[in-house]
Amino acid sequence: MSIVFVPKKLRGKAKINQETIQRLLDENDQLIRCISEYMQKGRAGECVQYQQILHRNIVYLATIADASPDTTPSSSTQQTD
């Protein structure tokens, strides 16, 4: 079960840290491998549930990224010597 599936009473209270993000990325890696394997075996219908979990994870990670302050300087603010 994906760590994105959090009970309603705990939503918004989860601590987002590098470990959580890495776990999601690792889970996404496994999901992609599983989906690939099913597709190669011609069992596309059986990988739909994994695609849905992968989609949910990606949307969750994108939401975290959008809500996070930008920590990398943009190229327009960097000084050239």
Coordinates of C-alpha atoms in Angstrom, one line a residue, residues 16-70:
I16 CA 7.3 15.8 4.8
N17 CA 11.0 15.2 4.8
Q18 CA 13.7 13.8 2.5
E19 CA 13.1 10.3 3.8
T20 CA 9.4 10.4 2.9
I21 CA 10.2 11.8 -0.5
Q22 CA 12.8 9.2 -1.1
R23 CA 10.4 6.4 -0.1
L24 CA 7.9 7.7 -2.6
L25 CA 10.6 7.8 -5.3
D26 CA 11.7 4.3 -4.5
E27 CA 8.0 3.1 -4.6
N28 CA 7.5 4.8 -7.9
D29 CA 10.6 3.0 -9.3
Q30 CA 9.1 -0.3 -8.2
L31 CA 5.7 0.6 -9.7
I32 CA 7.2 1.5 -13.0
R33 CA 9.1 -1.8 -13.1
C34 CA 6.0 -3.7 -12.2
I35 CA 3.9 -1.9 -14.9
S36 CA 6.6 -2.5 -17.5
E37 CA 6.7 -6.2 -16.6
Y38 CA 3.0 -6.6 -16.9
M39 CA 3.0 -4.7 -20.2
Q40 CA 5.7 -6.9 -21.7
K41 CA 3.7 -10.0 -20.7
G42 CA 0.6 -8.6 -22.5
R43 CA -1.3 -8.1 -19.2
A44 CA -2.0 -4.4 -19.5
G45 CA -5.4 -4.7 -17.8
E46 CA -3.7 -6.0 -14.6
C47 CA -1.4 -3.0 -14.3
V48 CA -4.1 -0.4 -14.1
Q49 CA -4.2 -0.4 -10.3
Y50 CA -0.4 0.2 -10.3
Q51 CA -0.7 3.0 -12.8
Q52 CA -3.3 4.7 -10.5
I53 CA -1.0 4.5 -7.5
L54 CA 1.9 5.8 -9.6
H55 CA -0.2 8.7 -10.8
R56 CA -1.3 9.5 -7.2
N57 CA 2.3 9.4 -6.0
I58 CA 3.4 11.7 -8.8
V59 CA 0.6 14.2 -8.2
Y60 CA 1.5 14.2 -4.5
L61 CA 5.2 14.8 -5.2
A62 CA 4.3 17.6 -7.6
T63 CA 2.1 19.2 -4.9
I64 CA 5.0 19.0 -2.4
A65 CA 7.4 20.6 -5.0
D66 CA 4.9 23.4 -5.8
A67 CA 4.4 24.2 -2.1
S68 CA 8.2 24.2 -1.3
P69 CA 10.2 27.3 -1.5
D70 CA 12.6 27.5 -4.4

